[in-house]
Amino acid sequence: MTSVGDREKTAARLLRSSVARNYDPDVDLDWAAPLPPDKYFHPPEGISLYGTAAWERLSPEQRRELGRHEIACVASLGILSELGLMHMLLRVAAEQDPRSNHMRYALTEVADECRHSTMFGRAIGLGGTGAYQIPRWMRALTPLVALFPIGPLTWAATLLVEDLTDKQQRETMADERIQPAIRMVNRIHVVEEARHMTFAREELMRSVASAGRLEMAFSRVALALLAYGATRVRILPRVYRSVGIKPLSGWRAALRNPNYHRTLSRYAERMVATYREAGLLEGSLSSFLWRRSHLLGTTP
């Protein structure tokens, strides 16, 4: 089990990195630059309908349009997720010695997530799609995150959001087919989120080491449910209306699309490996839900 001293050393290292590699999206991004009309907001291979019969019927302009709306939807979910994470981190900070590096880093991460959320909001505005609000009942649950005990489930849920987004953004930030502003948004988020994922992984392993059998059993099932749900709300049905496809028809086609399944499992590779190491993928119900989430791919 990692000692308190090791935890403080990690926090100190992450604090130094936060000072050395830090962005201000309001300054480091040219929000007024014109958008090249021939650039994508998301690589076509990663769009949910890619490879389907519905995709083949779309024009190049419609394919770019669908990608623009899907990125706006993912960014909207990302903002909601980061708000939940900030609630949790404030509670982590409140429980720590105010002199500790651990508290300082938790609050530093809150500041990072505030900037990321406003950056995602501006990126949605840049795309001109309007916001894709997640269902009201999901938004109402966000403040409740602070009421749950801090343990394996909270840190694993943090990685569920952060790791999926990170892999997607790493693939797009160097892709010259993508809008320059979106590539810069992705680059900023990848650089700063690397620290957040290091923090979450270490806290996950620490909390697993001290968790009881019942807590681990609950965490496995709850995490599997979250994974299953995340892949269902990641792209909301109404995005397909932007290219003249009936929302439920488009959504069902995406959920049955083997190419989209492979995309999701590729995004999840590192996260799944972490969960497996932490013993969070065991159990028949959990395994069933994980298979249905399409995040496991061909991993044994």
Coordinates of C-alpha atoms in Angstrom, one line a residue:
M1 CA 0.0 0.0 0.0
T2 CA 1.3 3.5 -0.9
S3 CA 2.4 5.5 2.1
V4 CA 1.3 9.0 3.0
G5 CA 4.9 10.1 2.2
D6 CA 4.6 8.6 -1.3
R7 CA 1.2 10.3 -1.8
E8 CA 2.7 13.7 -0.8
K9 CA 5.7 13.1 -3.2
T10 CA 3.3 12.4 -6.1
A11 CA 1.2 15.5 -5.2
A12 CA 4.4 17.7 -5.1
R13 CA 5.5 16.4 -8.5
L14 CA 2.1 17.1 -10.0
L15 CA 2.1 20.6 -8.5
R16 CA 5.5 21.3 -10.1
S17 CA 4.2 20.1 -13.5
S18 CA 1.1 22.3 -13.1
V19 CA 3.3 25.3 -12.8
A20 CA 5.6 24.3 -15.7
R21 CA 2.9 23.2 -18.1
N22 CA -0.2 25.3 -17.7
Y23 CA -2.5 26.9 -20.3
D24 CA -5.1 29.7 -20.3
P25 CA -7.6 28.9 -23.1
D26 CA -8.7 32.6 -23.2
V27 CA -5.1 33.6 -24.1
D28 CA -3.6 30.5 -25.8
L29 CA -6.5 30.0 -28.3
D30 CA -7.4 32.3 -31.1
W31 CA -11.2 32.1 -30.8
A32 CA -11.8 34.7 -33.5
A33 CA -9.9 32.8 -36.2
P34 CA -12.1 31.8 -39.2
L35 CA -13.0 28.1 -39.4
P36 CA -11.7 26.4 -42.7
P37 CA -14.8 25.1 -44.4
D38 CA -13.2 21.8 -45.5
K39 CA -11.9 20.7 -42.1
Y40 CA -13.6 18.2 -39.8
F41 CA -14.4 18.6 -36.1
H42 CA -13.8 14.9 -35.7
P43 CA -12.0 12.3 -37.9
P44 CA -14.6 10.6 -40.0
E45 CA -13.4 7.1 -38.9
G46 CA -14.4 7.9 -35.3
I47 CA -17.9 9.2 -36.1
S48 CA -20.6 6.9 -34.8
L49 CA -22.2 6.0 -38.1
Y50 CA -18.9 5.5 -40.0
G51 CA -19.1 2.2 -42.1
T52 CA -22.9 1.9 -41.9
A53 CA -25.4 2.1 -44.8
A54 CA -26.6 5.4 -43.4
W55 CA -23.0 6.7 -43.6
E56 CA -22.8 5.7 -47.2
R57 CA -25.8 7.8 -48.0
L58 CA -24.3 11.0 -46.5
S59 CA -22.5 13.6 -48.6
P60 CA -19.0 14.8 -47.5
E61 CA -20.7 18.0 -46.2
Q62 CA -23.2 16.0 -44.1
R63 CA -20.4 13.8 -42.7
R64 CA -18.5 16.9 -41.5
E65 CA -21.8 18.2 -40.1
L66 CA -22.5 15.0 -38.1
G67 CA -18.9 15.1 -36.7
R68 CA -19.4 18.7 -35.6
H69 CA -22.6 17.8 -33.7
E70 CA -21.1 14.6 -32.2
I71 CA -18.1 16.6 -30.8
A72 CA -20.6 19.2 -29.3
C73 CA -22.4 16.3 -27.7
V74 CA -19.3 14.8 -26.2
A75 CA -18.1 18.2 -25.0
S76 CA -21.5 18.8 -23.3
L77 CA -21.2 15.5 -21.5
G78 CA -17.6 16.3 -20.6
I79 CA -18.7 19.6 -18.9
L80 CA -21.2 17.7 -16.8
S81 CA -18.7 15.1 -15.9
E82 CA -16.1 17.7 -14.9
L83 CA -18.6 19.5 -12.7
G84 CA -19.2 16.2 -10.9
L85 CA -15.5 15.7 -10.6
M86 CA -15.1 19.1 -9.1
H87 CA -17.7 18.4 -6.4
M88 CA -15.7 15.2 -5.5
L89 CA -12.3 17.0 -5.5
L90 CA -13.6 19.7 -3.2
R91 CA -14.7 17.0 -0.7
V92 CA -11.2 15.4 -1.0
A93 CA -9.6 18.8 -0.3
A94 CA -11.9 19.4 2.7
E95 CA -10.8 16.1 4.3
Q96 CA -7.1 16.8 4.0
D97 CA -4.6 18.7 6.1
P98 CA -4.6 22.3 4.6
R99 CA -0.8 22.3 4.8
S100 CA -0.5 19.2 2.6
N101 CA 0.5 18.9 -1.0
H102 CA -2.4 16.5 -1.5
M103 CA -4.9 19.3 -0.6
R104 CA -3.1 21.8 -2.7
Y105 CA -3.1 19.5 -5.7
A106 CA -6.8 18.7 -5.3
L107 CA -7.6 22.4 -5.4
T108 CA -5.2 22.9 -8.4
E109 CA -7.1 20.2 -10.3
V110 CA -10.4 22.0 -9.5
A111 CA -9.0 25.1 -11.0
D112 CA -7.8 23.2 -14.1
E113 CA -11.3 21.6 -14.5
C114 CA -13.0 25.0 -14.3
R115 CA -10.8 26.2 -17.2
H116 CA -11.5 23.1 -19.1
S117 CA -15.3 23.4 -18.7
T118 CA -15.3 27.0 -19.9
M119 CA -13.0 26.0 -22.8
F120 CA -15.4 23.2 -23.8
G121 CA -18.3 25.6 -23.6
R122 CA -16.5 28.1 -25.9
A123 CA -15.6 25.3 -28.3
I124 CA -19.3 24.3 -28.5
G125 CA -20.1 27.9 -29.3
L126 CA -17.4 28.0 -31.9
G127 CA -19.0 25.0 -33.7
G128 CA -22.4 26.8 -33.8
T129 CA -24.4 23.7 -33.0
G130 CA -25.9 24.8 -29.7
A131 CA -25.5 22.8 -26.5
Y132 CA -26.5 19.2 -26.2
Q133 CA -27.9 19.2 -22.7
I134 CA -27.7 15.8 -21.0
P135 CA -31.1 14.6 -19.7
R136 CA -32.3 16.7 -16.7
W137 CA -32.3 13.7 -14.3
M138 CA -28.6 13.1 -15.0
R139 CA -27.8 16.8 -14.4
A140 CA -29.7 16.6 -11.1
L141 CA -27.4 13.8 -9.9
T142 CA -24.2 15.8 -10.4
P143 CA -24.2 17.5 -7.0
L144 CA -24.9 14.2 -5.3
V145 CA -21.5 12.9 -6.2
A146 CA -20.2 14.8 -3.2
L147 CA -22.4 12.7 -0.9
F148 CA -20.8 9.4 -1.9
P149 CA -17.8 8.0 0.2
I150 CA -14.5 8.6 -1.5
G151 CA -13.2 5.2 -2.6
P152 CA -12.6 2.8 -5.5
L153 CA -15.8 3.8 -7.3
T154 CA -15.3 7.5 -7.3
W155 CA -11.7 7.3 -8.6
A156 CA -12.7 4.6 -11.1
A157 CA -15.6 6.7 -12.4
T158 CA -13.1 9.6 -12.7
L159 CA -11.0 7.5 -15.0
L160 CA -14.0 6.4 -17.0
V161 CA -14.5 10.0 -18.1
E162 CA -10.9 11.1 -18.3
D163 CA -9.3 8.2 -20.1
L164 CA -12.0 7.8 -22.8
T165 CA -11.7 11.5 -23.6
D166 CA -7.9 11.5 -23.5
K167 CA -7.5 8.7 -26.0
Q168 CA -9.9 10.3 -28.4
Q169 CA -8.2 13.7 -28.1
R170 CA -4.7 12.3 -28.5
E171 CA -5.8 10.8 -31.8
T172 CA -7.2 14.1 -33.1
M173 CA -4.8 16.8 -31.8
A174 CA -2.2 16.0 -34.5
D175 CA -4.7 15.2 -37.3
E176 CA -4.4 18.0 -39.9
R177 CA -7.9 17.2 -41.2
I178 CA -9.3 18.6 -38.0
Q179 CA -10.2 22.3 -37.3
P180 CA -7.0 24.0 -35.9
A181 CA -9.0 25.4 -32.9
I182 CA -10.3 22.0 -32.0
R183 CA -6.9 20.5 -32.2
M184 CA -5.6 23.2 -29.8
V185 CA -8.5 22.5 -27.4
N186 CA -7.6 18.8 -27.5
R187 CA -3.8 19.6 -27.0
I188 CA -4.5 21.7 -23.9
H189 CA -6.8 19.1 -22.4
V190 CA -4.4 16.2 -23.1
V191 CA -1.4 18.0 -21.5
E192 CA -3.3 19.0 -18.3
E193 CA -5.4 15.9 -18.0
A194 CA -2.3 13.7 -17.9
R195 CA -1.7 15.0 -14.4
H196 CA -5.3 14.4 -13.4
M197 CA -5.2 10.8 -14.6
T198 CA -1.9 10.1 -12.7
F199 CA -3.6 11.4 -9.5
A200 CA -6.7 9.4 -10.1
R201 CA -4.9 6.1 -10.9
E202 CA -2.7 6.3 -7.8
E203 CA -5.8 7.2 -5.6
L204 CA -7.7 4.3 -7.2
M205 CA -5.0 1.8 -6.4
R206 CA -4.6 3.1 -2.8
S207 CA -8.4 2.9 -2.2
V208 CA -8.6 -0.6 -3.6
A209 CA -5.8 -1.8 -1.3
S210 CA -7.8 -0.6 1.7
A211 CA -11.4 -1.5 0.6
G212 CA -13.4 -4.3 2.1
R213 CA -15.0 -7.2 0.1
L214 CA -18.5 -5.6 0.1
E215 CA -17.2 -2.2 -1.0
M216 CA -15.3 -3.9 -3.9
A217 CA -18.3 -5.9 -4.9
F218 CA -20.5 -2.8 -5.0
S219 CA -17.9 -0.8 -6.8
R220 CA -17.6 -3.5 -9.6
V221 CA -21.3 -3.5 -10.3
A222 CA -21.8 0.2 -10.0
L223 CA -18.8 0.9 -12.3
A224 CA -20.1 -1.5 -14.9
L225 CA -23.4 0.2 -14.8
L226 CA -21.7 3.6 -15.3
A227 CA -19.7 2.2 -18.2
Y228 CA -22.8 0.8 -19.9
G229 CA -24.7 4.1 -19.4
A230 CA -21.8 6.2 -20.6
T231 CA -21.7 4.6 -24.0
R232 CA -25.4 5.1 -24.3
V233 CA -25.4 8.9 -23.6
R234 CA -22.1 9.7 -25.1
I235 CA -23.9 10.4 -28.4
L236 CA -27.5 11.5 -27.9
P237 CA -30.1 10.5 -30.5
R238 CA -30.9 14.1 -31.6
V239 CA -27.5 14.6 -33.1
Y240 CA -28.6 12.6 -36.1
R241 CA -31.4 15.1 -36.9
S242 CA -28.6 17.5 -38.0
V243 CA -28.1 15.4 -41.2
G244 CA -31.8 14.4 -41.8
I245 CA -31.7 11.0 -40.0
K246 CA -34.4 10.1 -37.5
P247 CA -32.9 10.4 -34.1
L248 CA -33.7 6.9 -32.8
S249 CA -32.9 5.3 -36.1
G250 CA -29.5 6.9 -36.1
W251 CA -28.8 6.1 -32.5
R252 CA -29.7 2.4 -33.0
A253 CA -27.5 2.2 -36.1
A254 CA -24.6 3.6 -34.1
L255 CA -25.1 1.2 -31.2
R256 CA -25.1 -1.7 -33.6
N257 CA -22.1 -0.4 -35.6
P258 CA -19.0 -2.7 -35.3
N259 CA -16.7 0.1 -36.3
Y260 CA -18.1 2.3 -33.5
H261 CA -17.6 -0.6 -31.1
R262 CA -14.0 -0.9 -32.1
T263 CA -13.5 2.9 -31.7
L264 CA -14.9 2.8 -28.2
S265 CA -12.8 -0.2 -27.2
R266 CA -9.7 1.5 -28.6
Y267 CA -10.4 4.6 -26.5
A268 CA -10.9 2.4 -23.4
E269 CA -7.7 0.2 -23.7
R270 CA -5.6 1.9 -21.0
M271 CA -8.6 2.4 -18.7
V272 CA -9.6 -1.2 -19.0
A273 CA -6.1 -2.3 -18.2
T274 CA -6.1 -0.2 -15.1
Y275 CA -9.5 -1.6 -14.0
R276 CA -8.3 -5.2 -14.5
E277 CA -5.2 -4.5 -12.4
A278 CA -7.4 -3.1 -9.7
G279 CA -9.7 -6.1 -9.7
L280 CA -12.7 -4.1 -10.9
L281 CA -13.8 -6.3 -13.8
E282 CA -14.6 -9.5 -11.9
G283 CA -18.1 -10.9 -11.4
S284 CA -20.8 -12.3 -13.8
L285 CA -23.1 -9.3 -13.7
S286 CA -20.2 -6.8 -14.1
S287 CA -18.8 -8.9 -17.0
F288 CA -22.2 -8.9 -18.8
L289 CA -22.6 -5.1 -18.5
W290 CA -19.0 -4.5 -19.6
R291 CA -19.5 -6.6 -22.7
R292 CA -22.7 -4.7 -23.5
S293 CA -20.8 -1.4 -23.1
H294 CA -18.5 -2.3 -26.1
L295 CA -15.6 -1.0 -24.2
L296 CA -13.7 -4.3 -23.7
G297 CA -13.0 -5.1 -27.3
T298 CA -11.2 -8.4 -27.8
T299 CA -9.3 -8.0 -24.5
P300 CA -9.4 -11.4 -22.7

